[in-house]
Coordinates of C-alpha atoms in Angstrom, one line a residue:
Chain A
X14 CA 0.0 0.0 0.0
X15 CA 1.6 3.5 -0.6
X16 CA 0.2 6.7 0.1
X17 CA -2.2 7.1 -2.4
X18 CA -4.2 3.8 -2.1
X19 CA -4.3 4.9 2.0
X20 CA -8.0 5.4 2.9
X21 CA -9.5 9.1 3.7
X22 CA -8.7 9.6 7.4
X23 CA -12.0 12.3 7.4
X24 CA -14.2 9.3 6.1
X25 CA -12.8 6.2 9.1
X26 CA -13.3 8.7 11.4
X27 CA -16.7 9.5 10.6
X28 CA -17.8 5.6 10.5
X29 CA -15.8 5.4 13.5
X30 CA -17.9 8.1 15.1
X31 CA -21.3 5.7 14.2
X32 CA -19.9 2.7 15.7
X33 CA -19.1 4.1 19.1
X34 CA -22.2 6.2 19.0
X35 CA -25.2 3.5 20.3
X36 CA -22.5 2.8 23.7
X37 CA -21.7 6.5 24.4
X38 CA -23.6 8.1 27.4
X39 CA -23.4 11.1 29.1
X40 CA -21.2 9.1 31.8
X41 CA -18.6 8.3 29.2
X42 CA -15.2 9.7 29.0
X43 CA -13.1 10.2 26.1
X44 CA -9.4 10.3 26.6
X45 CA -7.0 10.8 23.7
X46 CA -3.7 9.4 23.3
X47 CA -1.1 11.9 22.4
X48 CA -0.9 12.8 19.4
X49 CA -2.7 11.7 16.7
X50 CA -5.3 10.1 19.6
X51 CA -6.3 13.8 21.3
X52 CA -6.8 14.9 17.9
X53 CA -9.1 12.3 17.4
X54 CA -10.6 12.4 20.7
X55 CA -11.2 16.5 20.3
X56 CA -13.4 15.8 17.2
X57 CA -15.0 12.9 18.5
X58 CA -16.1 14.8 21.9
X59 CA -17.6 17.5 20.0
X60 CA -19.9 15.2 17.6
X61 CA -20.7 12.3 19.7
X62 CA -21.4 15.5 22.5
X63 CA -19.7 14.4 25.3
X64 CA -20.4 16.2 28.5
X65 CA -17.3 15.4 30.7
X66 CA -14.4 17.3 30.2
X67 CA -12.0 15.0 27.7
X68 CA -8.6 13.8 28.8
X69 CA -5.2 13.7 27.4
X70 CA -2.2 10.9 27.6
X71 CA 1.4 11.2 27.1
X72 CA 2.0 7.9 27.8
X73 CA 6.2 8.5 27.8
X74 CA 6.6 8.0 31.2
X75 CA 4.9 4.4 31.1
X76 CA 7.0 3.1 28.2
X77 CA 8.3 0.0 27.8
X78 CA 11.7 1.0 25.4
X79 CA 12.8 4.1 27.7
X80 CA 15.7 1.7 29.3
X81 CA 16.9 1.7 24.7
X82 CA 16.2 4.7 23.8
X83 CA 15.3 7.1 26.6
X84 CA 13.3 9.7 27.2
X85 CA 10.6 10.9 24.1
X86 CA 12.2 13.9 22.9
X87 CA 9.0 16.1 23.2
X88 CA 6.9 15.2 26.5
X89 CA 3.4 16.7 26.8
X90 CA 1.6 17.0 30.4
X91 CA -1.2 14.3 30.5
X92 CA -4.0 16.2 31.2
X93 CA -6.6 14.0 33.2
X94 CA -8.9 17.0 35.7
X95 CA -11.9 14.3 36.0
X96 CA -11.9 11.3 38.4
X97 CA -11.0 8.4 36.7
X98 CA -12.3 6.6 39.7
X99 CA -15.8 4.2 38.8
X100 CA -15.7 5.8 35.4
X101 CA -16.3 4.6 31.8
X102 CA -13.1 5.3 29.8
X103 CA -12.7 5.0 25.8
X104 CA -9.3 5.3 24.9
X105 CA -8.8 6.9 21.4
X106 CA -5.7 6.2 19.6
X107 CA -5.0 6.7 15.6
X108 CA -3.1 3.5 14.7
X109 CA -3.2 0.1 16.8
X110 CA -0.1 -1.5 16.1
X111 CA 2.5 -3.7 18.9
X112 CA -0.3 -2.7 21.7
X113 CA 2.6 -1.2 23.6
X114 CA 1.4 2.4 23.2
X115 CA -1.9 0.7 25.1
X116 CA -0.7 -1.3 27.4
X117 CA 1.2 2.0 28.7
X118 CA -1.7 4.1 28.1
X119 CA -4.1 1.8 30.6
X120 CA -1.2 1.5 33.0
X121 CA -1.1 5.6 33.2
X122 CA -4.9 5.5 33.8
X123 CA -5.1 3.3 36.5
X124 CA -2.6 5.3 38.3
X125 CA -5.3 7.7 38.3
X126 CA -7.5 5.6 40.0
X127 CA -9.6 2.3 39.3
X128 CA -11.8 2.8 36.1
X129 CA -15.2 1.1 35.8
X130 CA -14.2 0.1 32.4
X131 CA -11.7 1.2 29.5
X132 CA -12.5 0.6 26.1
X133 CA -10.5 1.4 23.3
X134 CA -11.4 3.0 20.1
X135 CA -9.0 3.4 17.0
X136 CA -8.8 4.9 13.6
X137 CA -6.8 2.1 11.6
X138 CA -5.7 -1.0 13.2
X139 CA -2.6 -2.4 11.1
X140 CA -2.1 -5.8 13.1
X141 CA 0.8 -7.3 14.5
X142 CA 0.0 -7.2 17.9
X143 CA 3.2 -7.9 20.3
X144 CA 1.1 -8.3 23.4
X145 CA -2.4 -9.7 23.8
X146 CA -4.5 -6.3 23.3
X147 CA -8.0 -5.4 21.1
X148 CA -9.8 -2.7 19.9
X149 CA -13.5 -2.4 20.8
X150 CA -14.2 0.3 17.7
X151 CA -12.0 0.2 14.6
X152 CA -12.4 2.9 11.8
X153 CA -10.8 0.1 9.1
X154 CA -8.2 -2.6 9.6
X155 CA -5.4 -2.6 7.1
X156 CA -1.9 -4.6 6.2
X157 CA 1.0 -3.0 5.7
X158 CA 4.5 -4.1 5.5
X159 CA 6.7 -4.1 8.2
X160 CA 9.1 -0.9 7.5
X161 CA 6.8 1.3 7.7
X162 CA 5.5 3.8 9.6
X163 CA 1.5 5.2 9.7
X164 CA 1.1 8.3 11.1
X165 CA -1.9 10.8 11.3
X166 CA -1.4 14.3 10.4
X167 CA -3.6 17.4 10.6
X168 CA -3.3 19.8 8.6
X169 CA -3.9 23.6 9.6
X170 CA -7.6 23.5 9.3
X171 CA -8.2 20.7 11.4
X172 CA -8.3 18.1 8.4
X173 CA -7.2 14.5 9.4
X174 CA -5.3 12.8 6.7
X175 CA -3.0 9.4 6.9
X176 CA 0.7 9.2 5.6
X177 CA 2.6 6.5 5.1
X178 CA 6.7 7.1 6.3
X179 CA 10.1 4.7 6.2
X180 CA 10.6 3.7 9.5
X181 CA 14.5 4.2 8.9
X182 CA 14.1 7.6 7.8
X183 CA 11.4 8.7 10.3
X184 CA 12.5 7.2 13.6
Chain B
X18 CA 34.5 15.5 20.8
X19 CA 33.9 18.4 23.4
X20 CA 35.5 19.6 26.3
X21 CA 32.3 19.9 28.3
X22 CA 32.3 16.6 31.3
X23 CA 28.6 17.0 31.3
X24 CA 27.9 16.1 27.9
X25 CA 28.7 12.8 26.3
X26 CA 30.1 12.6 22.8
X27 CA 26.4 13.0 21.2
X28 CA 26.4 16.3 23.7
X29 CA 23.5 14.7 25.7
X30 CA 23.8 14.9 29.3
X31 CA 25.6 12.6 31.0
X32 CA 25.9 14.5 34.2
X33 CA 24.4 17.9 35.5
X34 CA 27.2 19.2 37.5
X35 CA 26.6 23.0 37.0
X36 CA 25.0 25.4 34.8
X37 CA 28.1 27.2 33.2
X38 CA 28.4 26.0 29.6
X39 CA 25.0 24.0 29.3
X40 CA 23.4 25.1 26.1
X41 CA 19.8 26.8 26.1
X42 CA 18.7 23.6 24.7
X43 CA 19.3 21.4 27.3
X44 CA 18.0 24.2 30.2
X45 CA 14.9 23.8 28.2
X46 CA 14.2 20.0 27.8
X47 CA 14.9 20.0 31.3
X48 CA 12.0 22.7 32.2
X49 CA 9.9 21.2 29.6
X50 CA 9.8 17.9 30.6
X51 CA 9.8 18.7 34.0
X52 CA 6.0 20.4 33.2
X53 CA 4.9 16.8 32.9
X54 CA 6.3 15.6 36.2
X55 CA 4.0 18.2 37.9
X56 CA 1.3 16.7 37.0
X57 CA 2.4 13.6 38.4
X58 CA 2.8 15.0 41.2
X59 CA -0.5 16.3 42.0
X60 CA -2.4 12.7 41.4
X61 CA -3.1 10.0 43.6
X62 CA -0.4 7.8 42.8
X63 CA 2.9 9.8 42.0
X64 CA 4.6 7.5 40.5
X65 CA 5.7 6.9 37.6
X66 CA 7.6 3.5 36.7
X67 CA 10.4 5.1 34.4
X68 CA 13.1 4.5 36.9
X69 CA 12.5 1.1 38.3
X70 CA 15.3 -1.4 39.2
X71 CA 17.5 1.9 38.9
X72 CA 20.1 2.2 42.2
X73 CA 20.4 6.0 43.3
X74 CA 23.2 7.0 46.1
X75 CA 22.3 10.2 47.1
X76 CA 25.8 11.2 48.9
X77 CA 25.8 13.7 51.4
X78 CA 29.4 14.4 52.6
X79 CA 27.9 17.8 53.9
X80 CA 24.5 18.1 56.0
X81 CA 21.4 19.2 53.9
X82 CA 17.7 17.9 55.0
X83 CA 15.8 19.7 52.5
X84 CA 17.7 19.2 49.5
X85 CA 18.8 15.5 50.3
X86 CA 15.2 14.9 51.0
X87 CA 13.8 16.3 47.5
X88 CA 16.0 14.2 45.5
X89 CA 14.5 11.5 47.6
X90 CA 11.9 12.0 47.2
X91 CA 11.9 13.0 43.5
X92 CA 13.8 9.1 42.9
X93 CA 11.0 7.5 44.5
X94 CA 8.6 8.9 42.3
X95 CA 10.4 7.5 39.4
X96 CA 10.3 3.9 41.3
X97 CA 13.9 4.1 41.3
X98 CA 15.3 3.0 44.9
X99 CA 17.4 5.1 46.8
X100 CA 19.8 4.7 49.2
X101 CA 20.9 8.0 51.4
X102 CA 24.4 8.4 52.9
X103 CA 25.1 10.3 55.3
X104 CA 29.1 10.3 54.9
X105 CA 29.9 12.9 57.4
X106 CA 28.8 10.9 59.8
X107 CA 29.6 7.3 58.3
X108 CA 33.4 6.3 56.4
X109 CA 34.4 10.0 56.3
X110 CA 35.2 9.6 59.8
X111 CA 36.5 6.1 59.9
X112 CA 39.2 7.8 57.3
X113 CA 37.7 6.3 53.8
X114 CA 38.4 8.6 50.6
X115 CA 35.8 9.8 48.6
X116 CA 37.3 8.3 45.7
X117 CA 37.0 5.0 47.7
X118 CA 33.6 5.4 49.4
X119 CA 32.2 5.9 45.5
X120 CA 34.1 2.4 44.3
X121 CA 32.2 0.8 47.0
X122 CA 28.7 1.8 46.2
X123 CA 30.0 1.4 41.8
X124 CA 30.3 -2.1 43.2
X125 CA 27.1 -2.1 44.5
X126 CA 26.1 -1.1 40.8
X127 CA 24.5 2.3 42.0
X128 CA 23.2 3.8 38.3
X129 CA 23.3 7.1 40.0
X130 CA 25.1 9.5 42.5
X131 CA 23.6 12.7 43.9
X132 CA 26.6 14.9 45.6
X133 CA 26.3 17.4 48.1
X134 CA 30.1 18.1 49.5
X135 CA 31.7 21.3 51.3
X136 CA 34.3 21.5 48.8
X137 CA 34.3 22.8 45.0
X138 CA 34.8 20.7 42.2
X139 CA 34.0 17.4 44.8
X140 CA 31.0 15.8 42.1
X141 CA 33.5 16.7 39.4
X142 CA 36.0 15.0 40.5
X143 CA 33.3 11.9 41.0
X144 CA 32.2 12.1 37.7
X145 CA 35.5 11.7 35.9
X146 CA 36.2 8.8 37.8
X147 CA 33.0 6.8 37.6
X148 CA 32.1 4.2 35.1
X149 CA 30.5 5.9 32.1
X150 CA 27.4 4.3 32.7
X151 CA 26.8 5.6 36.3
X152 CA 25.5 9.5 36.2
X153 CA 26.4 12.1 38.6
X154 CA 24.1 15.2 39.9
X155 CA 25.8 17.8 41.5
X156 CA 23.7 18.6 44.5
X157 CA 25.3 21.5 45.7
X158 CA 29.3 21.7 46.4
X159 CA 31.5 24.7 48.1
X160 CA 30.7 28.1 46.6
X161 CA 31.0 26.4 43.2
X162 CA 27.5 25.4 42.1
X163 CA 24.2 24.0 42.8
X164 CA 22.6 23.4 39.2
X165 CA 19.0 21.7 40.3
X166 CA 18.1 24.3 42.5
X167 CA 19.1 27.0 40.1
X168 CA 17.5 25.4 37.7
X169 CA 14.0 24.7 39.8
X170 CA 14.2 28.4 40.2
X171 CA 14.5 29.0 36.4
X172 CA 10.8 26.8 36.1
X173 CA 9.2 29.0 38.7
X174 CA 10.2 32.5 37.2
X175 CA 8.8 30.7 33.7
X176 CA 5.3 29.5 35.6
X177 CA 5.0 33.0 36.9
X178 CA 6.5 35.3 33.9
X179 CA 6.3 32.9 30.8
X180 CA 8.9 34.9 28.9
X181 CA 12.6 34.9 30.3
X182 CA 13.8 37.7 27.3
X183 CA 11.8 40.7 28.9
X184 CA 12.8 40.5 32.4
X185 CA 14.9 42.3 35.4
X186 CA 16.0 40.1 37.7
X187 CA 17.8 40.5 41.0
X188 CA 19.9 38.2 43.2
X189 CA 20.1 39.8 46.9
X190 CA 22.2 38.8 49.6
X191 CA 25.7 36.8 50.0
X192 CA 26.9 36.8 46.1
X193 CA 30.4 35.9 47.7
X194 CA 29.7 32.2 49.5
X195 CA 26.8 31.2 47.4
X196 CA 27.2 28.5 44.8
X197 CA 23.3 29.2 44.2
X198 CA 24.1 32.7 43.0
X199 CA 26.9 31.2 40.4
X200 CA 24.3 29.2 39.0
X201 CA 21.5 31.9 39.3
X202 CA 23.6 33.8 37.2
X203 CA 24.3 31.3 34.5
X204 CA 21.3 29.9 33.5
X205 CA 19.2 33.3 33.8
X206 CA 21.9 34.6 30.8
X207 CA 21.8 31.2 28.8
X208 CA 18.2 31.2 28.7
X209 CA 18.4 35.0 27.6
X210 CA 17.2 37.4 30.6
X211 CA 18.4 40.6 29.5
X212 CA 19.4 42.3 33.1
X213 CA 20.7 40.4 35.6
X214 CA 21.1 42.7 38.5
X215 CA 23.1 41.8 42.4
X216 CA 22.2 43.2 45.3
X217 CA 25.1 43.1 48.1
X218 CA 27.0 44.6 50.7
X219 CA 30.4 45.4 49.5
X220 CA 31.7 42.9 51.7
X221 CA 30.5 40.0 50.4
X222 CA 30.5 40.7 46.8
X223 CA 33.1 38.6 44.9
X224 CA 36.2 39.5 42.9
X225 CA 35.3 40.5 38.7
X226 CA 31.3 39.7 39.5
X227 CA 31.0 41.8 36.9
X228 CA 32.5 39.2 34.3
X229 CA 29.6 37.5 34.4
X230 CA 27.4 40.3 32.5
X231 CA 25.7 41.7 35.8
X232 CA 25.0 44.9 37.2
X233 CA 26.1 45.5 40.6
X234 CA 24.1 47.5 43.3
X235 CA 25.1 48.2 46.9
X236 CA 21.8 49.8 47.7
X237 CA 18.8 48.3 47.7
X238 CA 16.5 51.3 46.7
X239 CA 18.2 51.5 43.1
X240 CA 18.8 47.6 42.9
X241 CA 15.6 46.9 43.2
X242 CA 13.7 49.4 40.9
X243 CA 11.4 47.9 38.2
X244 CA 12.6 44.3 39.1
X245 CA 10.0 41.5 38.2
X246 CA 11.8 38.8 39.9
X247 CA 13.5 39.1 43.2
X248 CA 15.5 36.1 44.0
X249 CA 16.9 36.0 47.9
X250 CA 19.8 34.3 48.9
X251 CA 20.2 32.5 52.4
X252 CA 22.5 34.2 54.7
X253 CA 24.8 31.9 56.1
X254 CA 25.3 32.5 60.2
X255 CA 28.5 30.7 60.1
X256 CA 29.5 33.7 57.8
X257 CA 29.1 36.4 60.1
X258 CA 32.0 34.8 62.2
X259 CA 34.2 35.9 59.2
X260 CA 33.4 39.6 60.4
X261 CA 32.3 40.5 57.3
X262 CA 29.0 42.2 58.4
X263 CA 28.4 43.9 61.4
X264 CA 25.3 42.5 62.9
X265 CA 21.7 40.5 61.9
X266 CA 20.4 43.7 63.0
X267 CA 22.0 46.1 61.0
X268 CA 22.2 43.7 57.8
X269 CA 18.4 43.0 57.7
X270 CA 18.3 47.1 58.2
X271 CA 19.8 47.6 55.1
X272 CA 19.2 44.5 52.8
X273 CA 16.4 42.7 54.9
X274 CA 13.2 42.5 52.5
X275 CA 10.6 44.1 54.0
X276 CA 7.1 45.1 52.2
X277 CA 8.2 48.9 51.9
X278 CA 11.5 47.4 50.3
X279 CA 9.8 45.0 47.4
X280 CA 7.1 47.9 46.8
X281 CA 10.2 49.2 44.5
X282 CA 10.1 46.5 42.6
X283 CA 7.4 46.0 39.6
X284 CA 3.7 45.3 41.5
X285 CA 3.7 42.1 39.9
X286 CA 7.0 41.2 40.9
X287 CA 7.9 37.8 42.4
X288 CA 10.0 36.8 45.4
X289 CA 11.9 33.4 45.8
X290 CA 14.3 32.1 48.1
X291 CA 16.3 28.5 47.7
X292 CA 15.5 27.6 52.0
X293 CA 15.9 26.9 54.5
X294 CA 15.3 31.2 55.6
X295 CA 15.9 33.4 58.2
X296 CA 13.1 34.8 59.0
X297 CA 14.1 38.4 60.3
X298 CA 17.8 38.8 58.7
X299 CA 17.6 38.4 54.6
X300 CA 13.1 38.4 54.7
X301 CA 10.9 39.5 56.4
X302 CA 8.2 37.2 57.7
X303 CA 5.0 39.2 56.1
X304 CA 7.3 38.8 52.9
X305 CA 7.9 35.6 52.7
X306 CA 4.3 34.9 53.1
X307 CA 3.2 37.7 51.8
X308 CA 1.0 36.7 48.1
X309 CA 4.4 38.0 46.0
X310 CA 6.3 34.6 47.7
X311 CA 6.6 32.2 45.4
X312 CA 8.7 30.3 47.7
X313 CA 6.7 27.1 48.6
X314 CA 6.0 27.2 44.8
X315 CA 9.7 26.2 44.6
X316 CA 10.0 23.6 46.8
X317 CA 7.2 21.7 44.7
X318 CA 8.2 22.7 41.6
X319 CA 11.7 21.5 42.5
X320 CA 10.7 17.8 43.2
X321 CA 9.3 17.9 39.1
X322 CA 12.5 19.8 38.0
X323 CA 15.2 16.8 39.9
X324 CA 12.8 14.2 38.1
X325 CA 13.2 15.7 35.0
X326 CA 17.4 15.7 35.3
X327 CA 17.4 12.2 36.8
X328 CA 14.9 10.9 34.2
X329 CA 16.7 12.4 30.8
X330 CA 20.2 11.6 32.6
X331 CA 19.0 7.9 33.1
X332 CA 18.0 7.8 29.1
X333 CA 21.5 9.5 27.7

């Protein structure tokens, strides 16, 4: 698959909108994984019209590679001001890949307190799970080979799109 | 290759041993990451598990409680485990070099030393000979340096004033013995604050301050005009037996801040002080906890700020 044949980030996120719509209540809470996922999660709180106040993860304090390669160079605040206590989380994140950006991602939460439940919600899931970990709402699920990288981007007037990088070159 | 024994060869960190000579770059990742760590700080569980199975020796050939017990404290929060020293009181007297005490605890494969000693150039000296794996913070030594709390103090005056390139700032109190000051003074001109000002007797001001691009002020009616940022230094008692100032008295007459004094300064401006104080000789108590202190600020921000140095140290 190269960039061109990569589907219309605008359009999964719109049927990813309808899938999670029939389980979202005004007790859910929508927290975003940094970056691409608080993008997602920013468009998503506004059309599925979530009431709580939506959250933020930088998960780089809960990874799993900071012993190789250290710290991320650019670290954002998480930004969780609800109680995660007894509530019903979906975590939004734009690519499901390894599972390791989730697996530190629940481990943040739950050092926030004990959730009722954590779903998680994702634009494209590309496979090759390292660790045993599934999406509850998936925008499309797609193959692509191994050295590459699938990252969302938005451009300056809040369009999603999907590109497709060289792992090499990218990092 | 650089000359630099902080830096390794990719000029990451490899030990913060003072402020002189750190590029703006590396001041910054430090305050920036260290914004995350306060939030960690503030939840329910302040932990994070970035440091776990990691060995930290903090080393304490001089007393300190506070500072000894931030870095502490600032290790457990990255799960690392932490052993404290208390050397003084420990191998220093049985005879044991310092040199020897550190092989000991390299044996124990320690991944870190914090250093606190009396004498100048003491976690240099540590860091040139450790293996380079093993990381050394300089946690204050002689009249040299004391990097972390300057640099704690360079995250509060950005919390409070955003912008370092449009500020007046003003170190007051004993320039001479503080290793503070020297860092003060560094970072605020690395990270591009445009008048650095000290406020002093003329007794304790050290030899060719001036080298270092400040303005020097014996009074504290001119020194502190238009300031935004008023950073107090800790008068020493033990210096006062070196007769270089009269009395308490007479020194708080003249350089004690009072409210009347800081209403010099900008209205906004903020007042910080590195601890433990003395009430009554370099602030006044309505002062320091007056609404322009910033000071217990500080001591919170600078558990975040040490978590940030040990954190990007441990991943160089």
């Amino acid at each position: 698959m190269d960039n061109m044949n990569l589907p219309d980030a605008e359009q999964l996120l719109a049927d990813l909108t309808e899938k999670m719509r029939p389980d979202v209540t005004k007790n859910t809470v929508l927290v975003g994984i940094y970056t691409g996922g608080v993008w997602l999660a920013e468009r998503l709180h506004q059309t599925l019209e979530c009431t709580l106040p939506l959250g933020a993860l930088d998960i780089s304090f809960y990874r799993d590679d900071f012993s190789q390669i250290g710290l991320h160079p650019q670290v954002k605040p998480s930004n969780i001001t609800f109680e995660v206590e007894g509530r019903h989380i979906i975590l939004i994140d734009d690519v499901l890949y390894t599972g390791r950006t989730i697996r530190a991602a629940i481990n943040e939460l739950f050092d926030y307190g004990r959730p009722a439940s954590i779903r998680l919600a994702v634009l494209v899931d590309r496979g090759e799970r390292e660790i045993p970990i599934a999406a509850n709402y998936v925008g499309v699920k797609i193959v692509l080979l191994e050295d590459k990288m699938l990252a969302l981007e938005q451009s300056n007037n809040g369009k999603l799109s999907l590109s497709l990088y060289d792992k090499k070159s990218s990092g | 290759m650089n000359n630099n024994p902080q830096l390794n060869k990719s000029g990451e960190l490899q030990h913060l041993l003072t402020t002189e000579g750190l590029p703006a770059s590396i001041l910054l990742k430090i305050l920036d990451t260290a914004e995350s760590f306060v939030g960690v700080t503030e939840r329910d569980i302040k932990k994070v598990p970035l440091l776990r199975g990691k060995s930290i020796f903090n080393l304490f050939f001089e007393p300190s409680t506070r500072t000894r017990t931030t870095f502490e404290i600032a290790a457990k929060r990255l799960s690392a485990d932490v052993v404290n020293l208390n050397i003084a009181a420990s191998s220093q007297a049985k005879g044991e070099s310092m040199l020897d005490t550190v092989n000991n605890l390299s044996a124990m494969h320690a991944d870190m030393f914090v250093v606190r000693h009396s004498q100048s150039g003491a976690a240099h000296l540590i860091a040139r000979h450790v293996r380079p794996e093993i990381h050394v913070i300089n946690a204050g030594d002689g009249r040299h340096a004391h990097p972390t709390q300057a640099l704690l103090d360079m995250f509060t005056i950005r919390r409070y004033k955003y912008d370092f390139h449009n500020l007046r700032v003003a170190i007051v109190g004993d320039i001479m013995h503080s290793r503070v000051a020297r860092s003060q003074i560094h970072a605020l001109t690395t990270l591009g604050v445009p008048e650095i000002r000290v406020i002093t007797p003329k007794t304790l001001l050290p030899a060719k301050v001036e080298r270092l691009g400040v303005h020097v002020y014996h009074d504290m009616k001119q020194g502190l005009k238009d300031v935004d940022v008023l950073l107090m230094l800790r008068l020493q008692n033990e210096r006062m037996l070196g007769a270089r100032l009269p009395s308490p008295e007479e020194y708080f007459k003249n350089y004690g801040l009072t409210q009347e004094k800081l209403d010099l300064a900008k209205h906004d401006a903020i007042v910080m002080h590195p601890g433990p104080m003395n009430r009554g000789i370099e602030i006044d108590s309505a002062v320091a906890d007056g609404k322009q202190s910033v000071i217990l600020p500080q001591v919170t921000f600078g558990i975040a700020v040490r978590m940030a140095v040990m954190t990007i140290l441990a991943g160089n």
